[in-house]
Each structure stands twice: as structure tokens, then as C-alpha cells.
Amino acid sequence: MPRSPHRRILFAVDDSSHCRQAFQWFLKWMWRGGNPSAALSQISEGEKSNPTIPEDKLEPEEDAITLIHVIPPDLTATPNHLSETEVPISPNGLENSGGGGGEGTPKFVEDAFTAGKAICQVFLMLAKEAGATRCDACIAFDRRQSTGKAILRSAEIRGADMIVMGSHGHGAIHRVVHLGSVSKYILRHSRIPIIVIPPESFSP
């Protein structure tokens, strides 16, 4: 059965309840899981025997989701605090390689990184519960870049097809990812489509 290309989606996350609700809304209404039985049910017997199946009836591949949590430059400003631009996070909340600090790393930097890992773990679990099998996560940091630039850089590196985020993500540690101002920057500078999910999308 032919398959249409999957979408590569970058979703910016923080610790706010709104961001979690926005991600759940995204999983329900935007994410494509790739359902072979549903795709087959839309194709007639004649079309099944035809090697050229209409594009709108191709079985979609599951969307690939990358969750990104950004530690802002003001927490990484001192040289040698952090050695990498991105650290991948595994589903159990542990970094896959490198880590977020090293010998001499200040406690406030380690605390920000630990909080970021916990946030990524929550969203990875939400994705898993929704049936997503192509979801990974990373923490980004760069003392030379703003949060918005870090997100755009990650999208470019991954060849993302779109960036999705919730608006006004003011969590308890909202300085880590302040999506109110960040979303405005990304909307102005992104070369790919941006989806900003407002609170009204899932309000009762």
C-alpha cells in the first residue's frame, strides 16, 4: 500500500497546564497516527488493483513529533556551563548523551536542566498514551541565542514541516520557555508554517 510522506512537527513545551492542554488538543485534532484500516476502507476494489492510487487516499505515515524545551540564554550565560546546543531526552527523563552540565556547573543551571527533563518526560508520556510511536524530545540551550532562535534552529536542523506551540505559556518557571513573546518572534522569522494554539481552542 503506498504511503504519503509523514510530517515532521516541532512542538515547543513548557511546564504550564495550558501547554499540556494545547498538546493534548494537538494530539486529538492535528496529529496523524497513520491508520491502515481507515485508509483501506476509503479505497474501492477497483482502485486497490490500480497501481496509481489517488494521492488523497494514500495511507498517511505517522507524524514524527519532536518536543523541544529551551533553557534561555540568561541561565547559560557563563562560559563552559553547558557544552552542547541540544541534549536528547529519553522517555524515562534521562538524557541519552552528553548531559546538561559538567564539573563546575552551577546548581541553578542543573536545576533548570532537571526541570526541563521532567517536563519532556510528561509530554513524552502524553504522546505515548495517545498512541504516538514517533515522538522524541530534546532540551536546547545556547548562551548566544534567544529562545526563539533556538527553536527555529532546531526546526531547520530537523527539516521540520511546521512548528506548533501554545500561546501565553506562563508556567511556574515561565522564564524557561516564555511562549508569549517567543511565539511572536517565531511568527516573524520562521520559513515554515507556524501553528499557535490559543486557550480558547479547548476551553469549555
mmCIF file of C-alpha atoms in Angstrom:
data_model
loop_
_atom_site.group_PDB
_atom_site.id
_atom_site.type_symbol
_atom_site.label_atom_id
_atom_site.label_comp_id
_atom_site.label_asym_id
_atom_site.label_seq_id
_atom_site.Cartn_x
_atom_site.Cartn_y
_atom_site.Cartn_z
ATOM 1 C CA MET A 1 0.000 0.000 0.000
ATOM 2 C CA PRO A 2 1.574 3.346 -0.984
ATOM 3 C CA ARG A 3 2.168 5.813 1.804
ATOM 4 C CA SER A 4 2.127 9.603 1.773
ATOM 5 C CA PRO A 5 5.125 11.280 3.424
ATOM 6 C CA HIS A 6 4.917 11.826 7.158
ATOM 7 C CA ARG A 7 5.032 15.327 8.584
ATOM 8 C CA ARG A 8 7.915 16.390 10.815
ATOM 9 C CA ILE A 9 6.480 18.545 13.592
ATOM 10 C CA LEU A 10 8.381 20.500 16.228
ATOM 11 C CA PHE A 11 6.314 21.209 19.360
ATOM 12 C CA ALA A 12 7.672 23.711 21.910
ATOM 13 C CA VAL A 13 6.876 22.740 25.507
ATOM 14 C CA ASP A 14 6.970 24.313 28.953
ATOM 15 C CA ASP A 15 5.616 23.418 32.394
ATOM 16 C CA SER A 16 2.266 25.232 32.158
ATOM 17 C CA SER A 17 -1.092 23.470 32.278
ATOM 18 C CA HIS A 18 -2.071 25.377 29.158
ATOM 19 C CA CYS A 19 0.838 23.918 27.221
ATOM 20 C CA ARG A 20 -0.202 20.410 28.266
ATOM 21 C CA GLN A 21 -3.784 21.120 27.178
ATOM 22 C CA ALA A 22 -2.549 22.544 23.883
ATOM 23 C CA PHE A 23 -0.504 19.393 23.265
ATOM 24 C CA GLN A 24 -3.496 17.193 24.052
ATOM 25 C CA TRP A 25 -5.582 19.281 21.627
ATOM 26 C CA PHE A 26 -2.849 18.856 19.021
ATOM 27 C CA LEU A 27 -2.776 15.079 19.507
ATOM 28 C CA LYS A 28 -6.556 14.881 19.165
ATOM 29 C CA TRP A 29 -7.117 17.215 16.233
ATOM 30 C CA MET A 30 -3.856 17.653 14.297
ATOM 31 C CA TRP A 31 -1.594 14.667 14.799
ATOM 32 C CA ARG A 32 -1.847 11.949 12.142
ATOM 33 C CA GLY A 33 -1.307 8.495 13.531
ATOM 34 C CA GLY A 34 -1.458 6.610 10.247
ATOM 35 C CA ASN A 35 -4.401 4.191 10.276
ATOM 36 C CA PRO A 36 -4.075 1.499 7.581
ATOM 37 C CA SER A 37 -7.596 0.117 8.059
ATOM 38 C CA ALA A 38 -9.141 3.579 7.766
ATOM 39 C CA ALA A 39 -7.160 4.293 4.620
ATOM 40 C CA LEU A 40 -8.112 0.992 3.018
ATOM 41 C CA SER A 41 -11.802 1.497 3.792
ATOM 42 C CA GLN A 42 -11.817 4.638 1.632
ATOM 43 C CA ILE A 43 -10.463 2.856 -1.447
ATOM 44 C CA SER A 44 -12.726 0.974 -3.823
ATOM 45 C CA GLU A 45 -11.891 -2.507 -5.090
ATOM 46 C CA GLY A 46 -11.080 -1.059 -8.495
ATOM 47 C CA GLU A 47 -8.675 1.451 -7.010
ATOM 48 C CA LYS A 48 -6.948 -1.239 -4.946
ATOM 49 C CA SER A 49 -5.997 -3.063 -8.146
ATOM 50 C CA ASN A 50 -4.811 0.179 -9.738
ATOM 51 C CA PRO A 51 -1.102 0.842 -9.093
ATOM 52 C CA THR A 52 -1.784 4.596 -9.251
ATOM 53 C CA ILE A 53 -3.953 5.376 -6.228
ATOM 54 C CA PRO A 54 -5.290 8.923 -5.813
ATOM 55 C CA GLU A 55 -2.982 10.967 -3.598
ATOM 56 C CA ASP A 56 -5.792 11.915 -1.217
ATOM 57 C CA LYS A 57 -6.340 8.216 -0.499
ATOM 58 C CA LEU A 58 -2.763 7.260 0.243
ATOM 59 C CA GLU A 59 -2.182 5.754 3.654
ATOM 60 C CA PRO A 60 -0.520 8.513 5.705
ATOM 61 C CA GLU A 61 2.619 7.738 7.638
ATOM 62 C CA GLU A 62 2.547 8.592 11.316
ATOM 63 C CA ASP A 63 3.625 12.145 12.025
ATOM 64 C CA ALA A 64 7.058 12.457 13.619
ATOM 65 C CA ILE A 65 6.952 14.744 16.670
ATOM 66 C CA THR A 66 9.938 16.372 18.329
ATOM 67 C CA LEU A 67 9.314 18.083 21.658
ATOM 68 C CA ILE A 68 11.691 20.942 22.413
ATOM 69 C CA HIS A 69 12.210 22.627 25.758
ATOM 70 C CA VAL A 70 14.512 25.650 25.761
ATOM 71 C CA ILE A 71 16.689 26.875 28.605
ATOM 72 C CA PRO A 72 17.049 30.636 27.985
ATOM 73 C CA PRO A 73 20.380 32.382 27.467
ATOM 74 C CA ASP A 74 20.301 34.120 30.857
ATOM 75 C CA LEU A 75 20.676 30.714 32.522
ATOM 76 C CA THR A 76 23.580 29.667 30.290
ATOM 77 C CA ALA A 77 25.453 32.948 30.069
ATOM 78 C CA THR A 78 28.583 31.953 31.959
ATOM 79 C CA PRO A 79 31.168 30.224 29.711
ATOM 80 C CA ASN A 80 31.583 26.449 29.986
ATOM 81 C CA HIS A 81 28.350 25.887 31.910
ATOM 82 C CA LEU A 82 26.857 23.873 29.069
ATOM 83 C CA SER A 83 28.799 22.171 26.313
ATOM 84 C CA GLU A 84 26.067 21.207 23.843
ATOM 85 C CA THR A 85 23.377 23.061 21.925
ATOM 86 C CA GLU A 86 20.824 20.254 22.299
ATOM 87 C CA VAL A 87 20.546 17.195 24.505
ATOM 88 C CA PRO A 88 18.098 14.417 23.528
ATOM 89 C CA ILE A 89 15.842 13.191 26.327
ATOM 90 C CA SER A 90 14.676 9.590 26.602
ATOM 91 C CA PRO A 91 11.149 8.598 27.728
ATOM 92 C CA ASN A 92 12.362 7.900 31.270
ATOM 93 C CA GLY A 93 13.505 11.501 31.554
ATOM 94 C CA LEU A 94 17.237 10.798 31.328
ATOM 95 C CA GLU A 95 19.458 12.400 28.735
ATOM 96 C CA ASN A 96 20.584 10.000 26.005
ATOM 97 C CA SER A 97 24.029 11.531 25.690
ATOM 98 C CA GLY A 98 26.179 14.317 26.951
ATOM 99 C CA GLY A 99 24.047 15.679 29.740
ATOM 100 C CA GLY A 100 23.185 19.217 30.623
ATOM 101 C CA GLY A 101 26.244 20.200 32.563
ATOM 102 C CA GLY A 102 29.576 19.098 33.839
ATOM 103 C CA GLU A 103 32.071 19.657 36.573
ATOM 104 C CA GLY A 104 31.665 23.153 37.962
ATOM 105 C CA THR A 105 28.180 23.651 36.557
ATOM 106 C CA PRO A 106 26.214 25.958 38.897
ATOM 107 C CA LYS A 107 23.296 24.429 40.762
ATOM 108 C CA PHE A 108 20.774 26.819 39.201
ATOM 109 C CA VAL A 109 21.773 25.579 35.747
ATOM 110 C CA GLU A 110 21.497 21.942 36.833
ATOM 111 C CA ASP A 111 18.099 22.699 38.391
ATOM 112 C CA ALA A 112 16.852 24.246 35.141
ATOM 113 C CA PHE A 113 18.071 21.227 33.193
ATOM 114 C CA THR A 114 16.489 18.780 35.660
ATOM 115 C CA ALA A 115 13.185 20.651 35.427
ATOM 116 C CA GLY A 116 13.406 20.534 31.639
ATOM 117 C CA LYS A 117 13.918 16.766 31.663
ATOM 118 C CA ALA A 118 10.849 16.324 33.869
ATOM 119 C CA ILE A 119 8.774 18.484 31.517
ATOM 120 C CA CYS A 120 9.881 16.475 28.481
ATOM 121 C CA GLN A 121 9.040 13.243 30.281
ATOM 122 C CA VAL A 122 5.469 14.426 30.933
ATOM 123 C CA PHE A 123 4.900 15.259 27.265
ATOM 124 C CA LEU A 124 6.529 12.050 26.042
ATOM 125 C CA MET A 125 4.101 10.136 28.246
ATOM 126 C CA LEU A 126 1.122 12.083 26.858
ATOM 127 C CA ALA A 127 2.260 11.232 23.337
ATOM 128 C CA LYS A 128 2.684 7.568 24.227
ATOM 129 C CA GLU A 129 -0.789 7.437 25.777
ATOM 130 C CA ALA A 130 -2.193 8.865 22.537
ATOM 131 C CA GLY A 131 -0.526 6.069 20.574
ATOM 132 C CA ALA A 132 2.374 8.046 19.137
ATOM 133 C CA THR A 133 5.397 5.883 18.355
ATOM 134 C CA ARG A 134 7.470 8.532 16.579
ATOM 135 C CA CYS A 135 7.962 11.108 19.305
ATOM 136 C CA ASP A 136 11.268 12.262 20.745
ATOM 137 C CA ALA A 137 12.347 15.185 22.903
ATOM 138 C CA CYS A 138 15.293 17.454 23.474
ATOM 139 C CA ILE A 139 16.442 20.304 25.672
ATOM 140 C CA ALA A 140 18.032 23.194 23.801
ATOM 141 C CA PHE A 141 20.368 25.806 25.196
ATOM 142 C CA ASP A 142 22.798 28.276 23.711
ATOM 143 C CA ARG A 143 24.130 31.305 25.514
ATOM 144 C CA ARG A 144 24.446 33.095 22.151
ATOM 145 C CA GLN A 145 20.833 32.608 21.027
ATOM 146 C CA SER A 146 17.380 33.662 22.167
ATOM 147 C CA THR A 147 14.684 31.079 22.862
ATOM 148 C CA GLY A 148 13.006 31.851 19.546
ATOM 149 C CA LYS A 149 16.251 31.442 17.616
ATOM 150 C CA ALA A 150 16.935 28.129 19.364
ATOM 151 C CA ILE A 151 13.519 26.796 18.312
ATOM 152 C CA LEU A 152 13.960 27.952 14.711
ATOM 153 C CA ARG A 153 17.453 26.450 14.601
ATOM 154 C CA SER A 154 16.136 23.103 15.832
ATOM 155 C CA ALA A 155 13.369 23.163 13.224
ATOM 156 C CA GLU A 156 15.889 23.855 10.466
ATOM 157 C CA ILE A 157 18.266 21.103 11.602
ATOM 158 C CA ARG A 158 15.444 18.546 11.621
ATOM 159 C CA GLY A 159 13.848 19.687 8.391
ATOM 160 C CA ALA A 160 10.597 20.288 10.266
ATOM 161 C CA ASP A 161 7.466 20.901 8.208
ATOM 162 C CA MET A 162 5.816 23.021 10.890
ATOM 163 C CA ILE A 163 6.221 24.387 14.401
ATOM 164 C CA VAL A 164 3.386 24.080 16.920
ATOM 165 C CA MET A 165 3.089 25.823 20.283
ATOM 166 C CA GLY A 166 0.553 27.047 22.780
ATOM 167 C CA SER A 167 0.201 30.773 23.306
ATOM 168 C CA HIS A 168 0.796 32.511 26.638
ATOM 169 C CA GLY A 169 2.634 29.627 28.284
ATOM 170 C CA HIS A 170 3.315 31.293 31.646
ATOM 171 C CA GLY A 171 4.194 28.400 33.933
ATOM 172 C CA ALA A 172 5.724 28.369 37.397
ATOM 173 C CA ILE A 173 9.139 28.589 35.748
ATOM 174 C CA HIS A 174 7.896 30.627 32.787
ATOM 175 C CA ARG A 175 11.342 32.128 32.249
ATOM 176 C CA VAL A 176 12.448 28.775 30.822
ATOM 177 C CA VAL A 177 10.079 28.978 27.845
ATOM 178 C CA HIS A 178 8.090 32.209 27.649
ATOM 179 C CA LEU A 179 5.853 31.382 24.696
ATOM 180 C CA GLY A 180 4.035 34.709 24.791
ATOM 181 C CA SER A 181 6.947 36.674 23.327
ATOM 182 C CA VAL A 182 8.683 33.704 21.731
ATOM 183 C CA SER A 183 5.703 32.912 19.508
ATOM 184 C CA LYS A 184 5.767 36.475 18.154
ATOM 185 C CA TYR A 185 9.446 36.176 17.264
ATOM 186 C CA ILE A 186 8.951 32.823 15.553
ATOM 187 C CA LEU A 187 5.949 34.067 13.589
ATOM 188 C CA ARG A 188 8.071 36.914 12.221
ATOM 189 C CA HIS A 189 11.143 34.874 11.314
ATOM 190 C CA SER A 190 10.042 31.316 10.505
ATOM 191 C CA ARG A 191 10.253 29.978 6.967
ATOM 192 C CA ILE A 192 7.804 27.164 7.684
ATOM 193 C CA PRO A 193 4.157 27.197 8.842
ATOM 194 C CA ILE A 194 3.504 28.016 12.499
ATOM 195 C CA ILE A 195 0.502 26.792 14.476
ATOM 196 C CA VAL A 196 -0.223 28.714 17.688
ATOM 197 C CA ILE A 197 -2.952 27.088 19.792
ATOM 198 C CA PRO A 198 -4.828 29.640 21.945
ATOM 199 C CA PRO A 199 -6.570 28.732 25.222
ATOM 200 C CA GLU A 200 -9.949 29.254 23.538
ATOM 201 C CA SER A 201 -9.343 26.141 21.432
ATOM 202 C CA PHE A 202 -10.008 23.817 24.370
ATOM 203 C CA SER A 203 -11.979 25.989 26.801
ATOM 204 C CA PRO A 204 -15.381 24.542 27.843
#
